[in-house]
mmCIF file of C-alpha atoms in Angstrom:
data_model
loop_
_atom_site.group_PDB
_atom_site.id
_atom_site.type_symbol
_atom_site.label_atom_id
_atom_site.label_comp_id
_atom_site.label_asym_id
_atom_site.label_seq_id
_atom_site.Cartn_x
_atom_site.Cartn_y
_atom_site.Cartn_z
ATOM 1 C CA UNK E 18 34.722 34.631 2.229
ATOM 2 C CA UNK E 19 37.867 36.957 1.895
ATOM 3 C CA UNK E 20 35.910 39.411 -0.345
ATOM 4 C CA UNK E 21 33.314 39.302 1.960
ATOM 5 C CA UNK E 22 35.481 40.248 4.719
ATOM 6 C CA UNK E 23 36.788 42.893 2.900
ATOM 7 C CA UNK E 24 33.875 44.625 2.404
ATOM 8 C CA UNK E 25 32.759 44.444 5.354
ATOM 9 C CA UNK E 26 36.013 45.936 6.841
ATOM 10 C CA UNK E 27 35.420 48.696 4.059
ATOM 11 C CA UNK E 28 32.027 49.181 5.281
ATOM 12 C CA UNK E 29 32.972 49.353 8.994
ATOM 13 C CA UNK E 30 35.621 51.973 8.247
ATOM 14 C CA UNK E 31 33.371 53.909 6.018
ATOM 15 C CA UNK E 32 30.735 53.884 9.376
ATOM 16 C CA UNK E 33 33.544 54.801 11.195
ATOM 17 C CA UNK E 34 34.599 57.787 9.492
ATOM 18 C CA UNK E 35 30.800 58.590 8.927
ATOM 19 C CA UNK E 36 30.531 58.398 12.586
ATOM 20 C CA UNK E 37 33.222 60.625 13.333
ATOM 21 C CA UNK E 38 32.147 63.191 10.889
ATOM 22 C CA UNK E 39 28.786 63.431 12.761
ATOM 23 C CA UNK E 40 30.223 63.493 16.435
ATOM 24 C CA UNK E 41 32.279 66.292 15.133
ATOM 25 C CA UNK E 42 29.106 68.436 13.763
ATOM 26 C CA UNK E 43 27.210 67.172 16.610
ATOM 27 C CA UNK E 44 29.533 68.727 19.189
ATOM 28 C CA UNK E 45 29.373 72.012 16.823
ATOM 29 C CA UNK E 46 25.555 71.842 16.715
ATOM 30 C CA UNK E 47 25.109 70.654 20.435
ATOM 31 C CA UNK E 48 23.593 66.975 19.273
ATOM 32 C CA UNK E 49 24.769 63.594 20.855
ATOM 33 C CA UNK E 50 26.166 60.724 18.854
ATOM 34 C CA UNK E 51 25.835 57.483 21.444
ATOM 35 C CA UNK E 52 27.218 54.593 19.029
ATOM 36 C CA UNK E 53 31.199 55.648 19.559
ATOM 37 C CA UNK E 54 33.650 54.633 16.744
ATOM 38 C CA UNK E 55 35.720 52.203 19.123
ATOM 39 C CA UNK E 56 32.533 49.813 19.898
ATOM 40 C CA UNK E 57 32.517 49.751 15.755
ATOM 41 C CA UNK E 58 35.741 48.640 15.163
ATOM 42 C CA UNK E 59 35.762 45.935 17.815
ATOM 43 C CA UNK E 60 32.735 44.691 16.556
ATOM 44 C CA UNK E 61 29.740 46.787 18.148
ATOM 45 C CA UNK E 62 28.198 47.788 15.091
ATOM 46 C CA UNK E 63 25.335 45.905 12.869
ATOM 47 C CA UNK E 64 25.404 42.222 13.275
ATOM 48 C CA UNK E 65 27.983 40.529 10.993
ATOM 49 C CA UNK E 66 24.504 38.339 10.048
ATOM 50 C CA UNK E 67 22.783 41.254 7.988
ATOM 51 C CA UNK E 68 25.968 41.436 5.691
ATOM 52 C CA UNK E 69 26.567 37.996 5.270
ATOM 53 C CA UNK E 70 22.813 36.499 5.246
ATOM 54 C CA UNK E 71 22.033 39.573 2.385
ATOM 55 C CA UNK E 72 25.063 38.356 0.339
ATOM 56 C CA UNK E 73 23.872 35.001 0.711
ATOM 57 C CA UNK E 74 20.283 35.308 -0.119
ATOM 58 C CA UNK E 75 21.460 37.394 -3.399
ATOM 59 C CA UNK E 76 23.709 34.241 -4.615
ATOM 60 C CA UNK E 77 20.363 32.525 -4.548
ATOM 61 C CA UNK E 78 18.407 35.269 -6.228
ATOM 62 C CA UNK E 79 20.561 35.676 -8.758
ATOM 63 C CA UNK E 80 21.164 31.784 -9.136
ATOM 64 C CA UNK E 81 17.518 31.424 -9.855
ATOM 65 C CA UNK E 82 17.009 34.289 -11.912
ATOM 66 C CA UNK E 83 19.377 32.881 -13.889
ATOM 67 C CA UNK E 84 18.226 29.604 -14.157
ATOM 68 C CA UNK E 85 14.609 30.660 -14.941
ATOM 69 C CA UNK E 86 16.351 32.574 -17.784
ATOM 70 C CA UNK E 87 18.289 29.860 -19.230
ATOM 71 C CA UNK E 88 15.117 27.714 -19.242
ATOM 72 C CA UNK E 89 13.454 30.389 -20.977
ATOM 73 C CA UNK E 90 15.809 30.413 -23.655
ATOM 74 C CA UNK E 91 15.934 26.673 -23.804
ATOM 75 C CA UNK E 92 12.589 26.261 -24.292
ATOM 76 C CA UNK E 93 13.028 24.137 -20.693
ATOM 77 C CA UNK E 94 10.338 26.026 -18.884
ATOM 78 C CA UNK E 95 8.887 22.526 -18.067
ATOM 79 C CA UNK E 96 12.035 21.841 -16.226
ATOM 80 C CA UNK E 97 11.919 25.125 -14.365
ATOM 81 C CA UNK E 98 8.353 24.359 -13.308
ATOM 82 C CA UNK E 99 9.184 20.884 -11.365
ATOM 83 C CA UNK E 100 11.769 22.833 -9.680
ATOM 84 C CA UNK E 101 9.632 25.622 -8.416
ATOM 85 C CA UNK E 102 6.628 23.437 -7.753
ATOM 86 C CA UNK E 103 8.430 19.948 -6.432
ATOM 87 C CA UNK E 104 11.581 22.294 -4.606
ATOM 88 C CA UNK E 105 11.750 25.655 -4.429
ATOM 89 C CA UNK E 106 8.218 26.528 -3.355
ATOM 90 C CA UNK E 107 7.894 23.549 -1.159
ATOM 91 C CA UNK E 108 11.775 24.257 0.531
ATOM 92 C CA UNK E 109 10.940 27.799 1.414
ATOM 93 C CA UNK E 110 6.786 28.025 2.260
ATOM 94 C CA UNK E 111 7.306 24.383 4.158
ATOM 95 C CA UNK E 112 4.268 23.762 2.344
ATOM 96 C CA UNK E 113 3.243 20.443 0.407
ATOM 97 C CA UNK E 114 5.058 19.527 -2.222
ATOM 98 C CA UNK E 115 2.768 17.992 -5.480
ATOM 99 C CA UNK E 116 3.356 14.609 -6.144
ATOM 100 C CA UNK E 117 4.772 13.554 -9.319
ATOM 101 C CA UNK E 118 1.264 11.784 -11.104
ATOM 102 C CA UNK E 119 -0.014 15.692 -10.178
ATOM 103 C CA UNK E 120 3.262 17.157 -12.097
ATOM 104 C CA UNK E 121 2.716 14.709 -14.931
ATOM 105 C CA UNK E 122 -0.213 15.557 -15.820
ATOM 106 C CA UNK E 123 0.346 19.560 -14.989
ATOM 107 C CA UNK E 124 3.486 19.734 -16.881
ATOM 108 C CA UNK E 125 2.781 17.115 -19.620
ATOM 109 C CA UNK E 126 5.676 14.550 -18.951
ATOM 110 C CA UNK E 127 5.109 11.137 -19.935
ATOM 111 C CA UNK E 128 5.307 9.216 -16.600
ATOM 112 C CA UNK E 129 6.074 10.176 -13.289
ATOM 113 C CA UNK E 130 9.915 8.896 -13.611
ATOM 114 C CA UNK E 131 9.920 11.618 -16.218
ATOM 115 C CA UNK E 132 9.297 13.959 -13.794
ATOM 116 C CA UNK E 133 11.451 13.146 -11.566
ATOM 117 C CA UNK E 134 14.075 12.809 -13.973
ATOM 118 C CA UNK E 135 13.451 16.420 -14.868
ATOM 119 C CA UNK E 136 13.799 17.538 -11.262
ATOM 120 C CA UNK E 137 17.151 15.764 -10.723
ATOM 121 C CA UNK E 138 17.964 18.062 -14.200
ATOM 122 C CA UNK E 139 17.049 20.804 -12.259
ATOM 123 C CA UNK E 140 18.440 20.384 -8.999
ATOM 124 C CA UNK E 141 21.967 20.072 -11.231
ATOM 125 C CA UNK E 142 21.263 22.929 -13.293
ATOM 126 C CA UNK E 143 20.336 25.377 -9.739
ATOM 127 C CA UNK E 144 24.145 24.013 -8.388
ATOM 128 C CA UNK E 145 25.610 24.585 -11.672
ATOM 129 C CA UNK E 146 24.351 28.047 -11.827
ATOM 130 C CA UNK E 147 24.983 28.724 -7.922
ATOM 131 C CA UNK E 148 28.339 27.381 -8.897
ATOM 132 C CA UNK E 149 28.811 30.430 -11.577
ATOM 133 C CA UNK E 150 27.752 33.111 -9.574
ATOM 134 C CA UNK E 151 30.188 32.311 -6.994
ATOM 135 C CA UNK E 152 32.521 31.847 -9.395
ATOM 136 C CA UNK E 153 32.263 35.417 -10.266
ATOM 137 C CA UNK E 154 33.553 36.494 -6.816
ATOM 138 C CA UNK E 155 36.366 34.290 -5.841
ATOM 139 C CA UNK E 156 39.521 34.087 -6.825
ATOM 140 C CA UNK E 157 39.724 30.059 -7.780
ATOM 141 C CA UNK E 158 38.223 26.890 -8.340
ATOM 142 C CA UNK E 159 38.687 25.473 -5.551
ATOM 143 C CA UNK E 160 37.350 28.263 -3.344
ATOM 144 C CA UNK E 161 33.579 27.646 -5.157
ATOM 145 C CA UNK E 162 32.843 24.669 -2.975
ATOM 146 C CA UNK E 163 34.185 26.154 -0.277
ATOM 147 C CA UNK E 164 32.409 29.451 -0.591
ATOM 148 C CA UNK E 165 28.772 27.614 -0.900
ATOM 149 C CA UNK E 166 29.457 26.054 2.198
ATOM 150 C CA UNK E 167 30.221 29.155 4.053
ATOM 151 C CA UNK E 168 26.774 30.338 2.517
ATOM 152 C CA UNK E 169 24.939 27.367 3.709
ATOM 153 C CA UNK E 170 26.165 27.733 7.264
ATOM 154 C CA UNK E 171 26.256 31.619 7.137
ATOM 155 C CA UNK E 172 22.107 31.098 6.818
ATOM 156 C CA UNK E 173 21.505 27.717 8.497
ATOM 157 C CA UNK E 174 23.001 29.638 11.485
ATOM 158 C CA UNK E 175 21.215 33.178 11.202
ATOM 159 C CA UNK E 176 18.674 34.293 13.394
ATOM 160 C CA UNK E 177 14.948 35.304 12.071
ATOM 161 C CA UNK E 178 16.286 38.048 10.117
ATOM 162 C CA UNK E 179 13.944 39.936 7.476
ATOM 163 C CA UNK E 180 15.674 41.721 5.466
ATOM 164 C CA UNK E 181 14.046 43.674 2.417
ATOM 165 C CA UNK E 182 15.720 42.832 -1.185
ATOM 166 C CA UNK E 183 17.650 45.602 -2.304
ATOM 167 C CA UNK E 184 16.438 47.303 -5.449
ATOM 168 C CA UNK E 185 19.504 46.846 -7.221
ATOM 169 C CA UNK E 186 18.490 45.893 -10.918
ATOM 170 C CA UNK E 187 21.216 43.528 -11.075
ATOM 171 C CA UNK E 188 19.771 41.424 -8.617
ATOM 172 C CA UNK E 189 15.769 42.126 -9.023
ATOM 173 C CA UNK E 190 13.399 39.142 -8.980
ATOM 174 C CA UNK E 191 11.464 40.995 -11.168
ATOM 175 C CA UNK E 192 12.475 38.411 -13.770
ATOM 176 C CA UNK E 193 11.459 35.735 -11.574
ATOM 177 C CA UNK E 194 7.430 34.405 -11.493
ATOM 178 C CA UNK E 195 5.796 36.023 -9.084
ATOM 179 C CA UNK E 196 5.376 33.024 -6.541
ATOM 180 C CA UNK E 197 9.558 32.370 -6.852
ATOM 181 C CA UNK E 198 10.160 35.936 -6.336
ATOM 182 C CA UNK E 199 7.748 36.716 -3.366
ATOM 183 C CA UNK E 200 8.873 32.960 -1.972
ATOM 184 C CA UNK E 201 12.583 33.731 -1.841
ATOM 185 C CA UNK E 202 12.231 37.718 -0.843
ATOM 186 C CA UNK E 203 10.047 36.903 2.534
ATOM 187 C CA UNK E 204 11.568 33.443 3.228
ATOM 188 C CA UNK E 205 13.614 33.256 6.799
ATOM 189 C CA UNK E 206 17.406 32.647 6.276
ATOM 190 C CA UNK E 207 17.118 29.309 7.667
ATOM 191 C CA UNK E 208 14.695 28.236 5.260
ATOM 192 C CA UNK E 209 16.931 30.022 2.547
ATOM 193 C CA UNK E 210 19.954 27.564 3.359
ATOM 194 C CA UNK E 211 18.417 24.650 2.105
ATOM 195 C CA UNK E 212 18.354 26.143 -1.601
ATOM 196 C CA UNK E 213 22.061 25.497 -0.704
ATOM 197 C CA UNK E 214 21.713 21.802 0.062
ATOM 198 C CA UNK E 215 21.513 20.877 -3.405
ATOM 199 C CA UNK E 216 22.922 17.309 -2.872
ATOM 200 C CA UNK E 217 19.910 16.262 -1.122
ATOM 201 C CA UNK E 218 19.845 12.412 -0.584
ATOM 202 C CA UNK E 219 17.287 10.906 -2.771
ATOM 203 C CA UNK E 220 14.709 9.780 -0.300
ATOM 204 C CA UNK E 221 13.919 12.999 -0.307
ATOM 205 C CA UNK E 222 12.801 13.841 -3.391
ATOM 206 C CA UNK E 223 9.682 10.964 -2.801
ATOM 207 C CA UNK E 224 6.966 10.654 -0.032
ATOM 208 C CA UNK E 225 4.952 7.309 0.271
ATOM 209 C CA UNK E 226 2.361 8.147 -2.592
ATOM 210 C CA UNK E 227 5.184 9.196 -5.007
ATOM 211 C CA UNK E 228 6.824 5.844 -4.057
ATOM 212 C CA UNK E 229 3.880 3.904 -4.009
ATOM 213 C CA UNK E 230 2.783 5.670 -7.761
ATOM 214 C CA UNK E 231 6.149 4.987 -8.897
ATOM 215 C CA UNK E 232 6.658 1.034 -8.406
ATOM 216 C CA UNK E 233 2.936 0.396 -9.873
ATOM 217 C CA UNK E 234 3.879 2.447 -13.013
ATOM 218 C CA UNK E 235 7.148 0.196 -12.757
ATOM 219 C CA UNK E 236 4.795 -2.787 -12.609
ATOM 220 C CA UNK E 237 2.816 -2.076 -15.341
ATOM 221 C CA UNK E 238 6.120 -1.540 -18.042
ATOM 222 C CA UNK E 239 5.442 -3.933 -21.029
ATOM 223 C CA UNK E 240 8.420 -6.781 -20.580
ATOM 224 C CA UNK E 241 9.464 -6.091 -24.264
ATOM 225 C CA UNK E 242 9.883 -2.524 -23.220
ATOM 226 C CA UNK E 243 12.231 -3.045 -20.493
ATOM 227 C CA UNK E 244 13.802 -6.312 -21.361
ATOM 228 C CA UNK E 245 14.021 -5.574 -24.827
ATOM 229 C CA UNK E 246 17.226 -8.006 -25.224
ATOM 230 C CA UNK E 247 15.312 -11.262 -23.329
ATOM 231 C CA UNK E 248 13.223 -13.887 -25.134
ATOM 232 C CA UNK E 249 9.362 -12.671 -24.495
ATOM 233 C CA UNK E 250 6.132 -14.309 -25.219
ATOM 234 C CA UNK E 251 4.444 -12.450 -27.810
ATOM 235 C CA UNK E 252 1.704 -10.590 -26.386
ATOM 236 C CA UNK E 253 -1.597 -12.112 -26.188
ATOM 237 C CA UNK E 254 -4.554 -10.594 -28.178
ATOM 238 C CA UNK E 255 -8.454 -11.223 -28.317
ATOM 239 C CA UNK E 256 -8.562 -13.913 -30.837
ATOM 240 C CA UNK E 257 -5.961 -15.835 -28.298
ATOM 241 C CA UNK E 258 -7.498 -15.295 -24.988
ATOM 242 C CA UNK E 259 -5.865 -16.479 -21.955
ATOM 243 C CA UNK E 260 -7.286 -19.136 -19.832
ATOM 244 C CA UNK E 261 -7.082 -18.826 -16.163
ATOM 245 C CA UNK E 262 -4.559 -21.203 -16.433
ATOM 246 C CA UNK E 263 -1.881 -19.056 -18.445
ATOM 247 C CA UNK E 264 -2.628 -15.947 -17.442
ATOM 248 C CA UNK E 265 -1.349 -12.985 -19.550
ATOM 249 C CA UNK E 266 3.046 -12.420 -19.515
ATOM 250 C CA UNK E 267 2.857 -8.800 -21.095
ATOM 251 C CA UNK E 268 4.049 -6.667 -18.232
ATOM 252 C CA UNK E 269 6.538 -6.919 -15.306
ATOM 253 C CA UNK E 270 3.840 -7.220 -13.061
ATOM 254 C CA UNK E 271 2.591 -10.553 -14.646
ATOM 255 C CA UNK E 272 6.073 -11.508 -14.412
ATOM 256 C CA UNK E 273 5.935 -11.553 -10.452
ATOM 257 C CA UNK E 274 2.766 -12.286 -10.451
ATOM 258 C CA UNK E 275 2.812 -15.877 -13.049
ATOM 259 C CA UNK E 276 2.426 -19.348 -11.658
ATOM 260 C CA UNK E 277 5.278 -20.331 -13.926
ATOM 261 C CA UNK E 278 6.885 -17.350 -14.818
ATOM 262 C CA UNK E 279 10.176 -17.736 -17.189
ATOM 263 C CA UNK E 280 13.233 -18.264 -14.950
ATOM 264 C CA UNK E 281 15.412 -16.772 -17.586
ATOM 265 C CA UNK E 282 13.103 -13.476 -17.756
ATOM 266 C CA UNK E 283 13.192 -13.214 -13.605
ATOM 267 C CA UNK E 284 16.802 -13.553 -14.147
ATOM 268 C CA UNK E 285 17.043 -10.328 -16.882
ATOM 269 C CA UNK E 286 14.682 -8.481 -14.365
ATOM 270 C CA UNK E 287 16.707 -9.302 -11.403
ATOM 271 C CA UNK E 288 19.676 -7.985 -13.606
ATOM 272 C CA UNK E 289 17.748 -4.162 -15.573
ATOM 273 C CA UNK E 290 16.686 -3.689 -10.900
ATOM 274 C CA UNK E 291 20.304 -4.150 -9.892
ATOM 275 C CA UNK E 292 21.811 -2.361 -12.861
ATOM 276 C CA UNK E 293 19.209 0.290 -12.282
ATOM 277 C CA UNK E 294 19.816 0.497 -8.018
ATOM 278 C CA UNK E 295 23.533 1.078 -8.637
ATOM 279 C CA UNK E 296 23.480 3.082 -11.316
ATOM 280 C CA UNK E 297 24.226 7.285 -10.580
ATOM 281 C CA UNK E 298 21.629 8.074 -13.346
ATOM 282 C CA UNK E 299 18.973 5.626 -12.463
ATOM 283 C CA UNK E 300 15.735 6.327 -13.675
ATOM 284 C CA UNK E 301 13.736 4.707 -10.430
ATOM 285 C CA UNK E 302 14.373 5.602 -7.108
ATOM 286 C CA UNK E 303 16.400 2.850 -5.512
ATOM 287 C CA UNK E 304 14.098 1.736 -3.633
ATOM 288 C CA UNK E 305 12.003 0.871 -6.280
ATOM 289 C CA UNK E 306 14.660 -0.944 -8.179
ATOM 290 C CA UNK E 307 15.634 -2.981 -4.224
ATOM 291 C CA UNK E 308 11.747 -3.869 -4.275
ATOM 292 C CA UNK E 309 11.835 -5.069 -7.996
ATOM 293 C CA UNK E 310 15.590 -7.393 -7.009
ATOM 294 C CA UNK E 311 13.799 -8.866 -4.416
ATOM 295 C CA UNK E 312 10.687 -9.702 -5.943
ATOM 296 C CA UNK E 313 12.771 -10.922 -8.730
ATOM 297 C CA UNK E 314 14.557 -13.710 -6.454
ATOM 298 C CA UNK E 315 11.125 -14.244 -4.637
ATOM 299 C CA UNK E 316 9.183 -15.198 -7.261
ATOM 300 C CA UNK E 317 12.277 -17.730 -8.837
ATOM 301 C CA UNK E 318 12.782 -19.184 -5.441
ATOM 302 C CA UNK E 319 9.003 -19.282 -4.624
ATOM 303 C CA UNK E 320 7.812 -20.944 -8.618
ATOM 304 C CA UNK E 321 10.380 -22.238 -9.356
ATOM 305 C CA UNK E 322 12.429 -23.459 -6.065
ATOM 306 C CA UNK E 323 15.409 -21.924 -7.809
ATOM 307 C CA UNK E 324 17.891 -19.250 -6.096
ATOM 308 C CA UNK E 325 19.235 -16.636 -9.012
ATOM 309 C CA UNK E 326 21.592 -15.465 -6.501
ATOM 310 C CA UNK E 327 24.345 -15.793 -4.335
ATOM 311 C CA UNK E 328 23.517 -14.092 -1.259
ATOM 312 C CA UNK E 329 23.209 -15.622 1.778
ATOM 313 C CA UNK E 330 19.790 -16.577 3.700
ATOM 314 C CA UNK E 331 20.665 -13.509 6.165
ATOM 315 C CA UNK E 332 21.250 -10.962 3.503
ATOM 316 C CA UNK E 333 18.177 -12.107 1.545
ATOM 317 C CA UNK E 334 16.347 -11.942 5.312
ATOM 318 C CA UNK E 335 17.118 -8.608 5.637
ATOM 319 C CA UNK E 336 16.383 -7.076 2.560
ATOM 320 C CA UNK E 337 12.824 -8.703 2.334
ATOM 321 C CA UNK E 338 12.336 -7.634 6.002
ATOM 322 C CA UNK E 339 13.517 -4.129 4.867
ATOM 323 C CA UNK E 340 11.163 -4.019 2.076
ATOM 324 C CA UNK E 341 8.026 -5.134 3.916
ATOM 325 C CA UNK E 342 8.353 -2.049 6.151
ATOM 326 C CA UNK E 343 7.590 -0.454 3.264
ATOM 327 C CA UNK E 344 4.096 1.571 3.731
ATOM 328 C CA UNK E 345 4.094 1.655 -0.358
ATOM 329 C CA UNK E 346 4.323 -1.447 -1.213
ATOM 330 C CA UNK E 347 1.154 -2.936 -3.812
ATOM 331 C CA UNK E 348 -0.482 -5.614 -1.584
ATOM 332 C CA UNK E 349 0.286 -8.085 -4.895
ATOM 333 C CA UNK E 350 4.396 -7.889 -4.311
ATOM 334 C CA UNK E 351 3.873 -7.675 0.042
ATOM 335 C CA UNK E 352 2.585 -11.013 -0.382
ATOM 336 C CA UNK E 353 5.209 -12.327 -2.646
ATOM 337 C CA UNK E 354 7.458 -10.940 0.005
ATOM 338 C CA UNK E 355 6.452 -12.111 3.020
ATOM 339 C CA UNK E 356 5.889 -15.578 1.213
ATOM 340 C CA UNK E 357 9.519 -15.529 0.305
ATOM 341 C CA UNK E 358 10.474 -14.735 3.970
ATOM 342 C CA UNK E 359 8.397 -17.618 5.339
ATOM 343 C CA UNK E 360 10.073 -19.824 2.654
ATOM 344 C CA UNK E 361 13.612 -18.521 3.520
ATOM 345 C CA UNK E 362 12.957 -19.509 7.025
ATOM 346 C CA UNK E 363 12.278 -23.547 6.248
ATOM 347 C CA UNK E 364 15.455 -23.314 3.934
ATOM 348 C CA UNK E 365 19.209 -24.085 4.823
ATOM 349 C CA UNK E 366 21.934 -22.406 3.034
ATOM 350 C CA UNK E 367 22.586 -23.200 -0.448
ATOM 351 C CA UNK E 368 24.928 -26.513 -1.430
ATOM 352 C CA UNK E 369 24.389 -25.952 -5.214
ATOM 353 C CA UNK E 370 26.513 -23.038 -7.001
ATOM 354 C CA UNK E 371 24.083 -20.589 -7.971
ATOM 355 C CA UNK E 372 24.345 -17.397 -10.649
ATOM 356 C CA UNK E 373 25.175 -14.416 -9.872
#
């Protein structure tokens, strides 16, 4: 922000003089000069906007130039791609956003949570690198958050400017692909400042058919895949078919879904969906892993009249009624859901000391 302000002080004094000089061969050549030096100074001149929303919008250029470079080199270009497609595209065209089965199978990832893995990788990356070029500029650490900030609000708060990108080599978007570089030259400041919101909440990375996707691809993980440290039933095979009696215990969906599942196995998956919710690298939204917890307790206190935890009726209440507003939810777990709510609601509190 100080070097900012310096340069534009330099600049306004540079007008100034420029100014000067021309009402001085104007009056020798009998032209008029209206804009008057003094209106300059105090602040007459070009909006303060075109400086700072130029200086902003090349922190971004450059930021992603970079960052398409360093994925280049990295062989990451599959990384780069769920950023432009999933973010950067979407962000500044307000356009659709492609949902993450689409980027699977466009980008070759091996399930959706893949993909969105990759674009929390990116998203870290683009503040890393907007990070660096900042750093270039001001004089400390602790200015670079600071500084972003500034940048964020210096665009969030422009007016519909449209300003042309200078053709500075230093900052072309020639590097760029030609969507990303025709996106970010003709987007409207506003739009621009949310390249600057890296720290998005989740929720936002996922609409309803991303979540919905994402908790049947959860459903269908085999149980010695995810639980690889519980006791599972080996897997049945066509020489052993299942009777309708024992249906098949091969995935977490048959887990929720079993007459008679294992307690101890709701138990682990009650455990990987909290573990998973809390944790800052999760690999599931967590709302998918709040969905799975539930279900979890449902399906013990519903099979097996058991409660694997030590919340209250009210807290239980509230998540499952939470939940169920949930437009994504596979009709299978809604009705262990609401089944658990109805059962919660002919229940007292617990007298028995119950696991954590």
């Amino acid at each position: 922000g100080q070097f900012r302000q310096l340069l534009r002080r330099s600049l306004n004094h540079y007008l100034i003089d420029q100014i000067r000089h021309e009402q001085a061969r104007g009056k020798r050549s009998g032209k008029q000069v209206n804009v008057e030096p003094e209106d300059l100074a105090a602040g007459g001149g070009p909006s303060p906007d075109v400086f700072d929303v130029t200086w902003a919008r090349q922190v971004i250029v450059e930021s992603a130039r970079r960052m398409y470079l360093e994925c280049q080199e990295r062989d990451r270009l599959r990384v780069w791609g769920v950023f432009e497609q999933r973010l950067l595209l979407p962000t500044l065209t307000n356009r659709t956003a492609p949902g993450y089965d689409q980027l699977v199978e466009c980008f070759g990832f091996e399930s959706p949570e893949r993909a969105s893995n990759a674009l929390i990788t990116a998203k870290r990356q683009f503040k890393r690198t907007v990070e660096a070029v900042v750093a270039e500029y001001v004089e400390s650490q602790d200015e670079i958050e600071v500084e972003i900030r500034d940048l964020h609000q210096i665009l969030a708060s422009a007016g519909p400017l449209r300003l042309e990108i200078p053709s500075d080599p230093s900052f072309s978007t020639t590097e760029l692909p030609e969507a990303a570089s025709v996106c970010i030259d003709q987007t409207s400041p506003r739009s621009l400042a949310k390249m600057l919101d890296v720290e998005q909440p989740e929720e936002k990375l996922w609409d309803t058919e991303d979540l919905g996707h994402l908790l049947r691809n959860q459903l269908s993980q085999p149980l010695r895949t995810i639980l690889p440290d519980a006791i599972v039933p080996p897997p049945t095979t066509s020489s052993q078919p299942c009777s309708p009696a024992q249906p098949p215990l091969e995935t977490l969906g048959d887990l929720l879904r079993h007459p008679q599942p294992p307690l101890k196995l709701l138990e682990a998956a009650k455990r990987l969906a909290r573990d998973n919710a809390k944790s800052e690298h999760r690999a599931v939204p967590a709302e998918i892993s709040t969905v799975l917890y539930l279900a979890s307790i449902a399906a013990a206190l519903l099979r097996h009249d058991q409660r694997i935890t030590k919340s209250s009726d009210d807290v239980l209440r509230y998540g499952l009624e939470l939940m169920l507003q949930r437009p994504w939810l596979d009709d299978a777990t809604r009705d262990l859901l609401q089944r658990a709510l109805a059962c919660l609601d002919q229940m007292g509190e617990p007298t028995s000391s119950e696991s954590q």
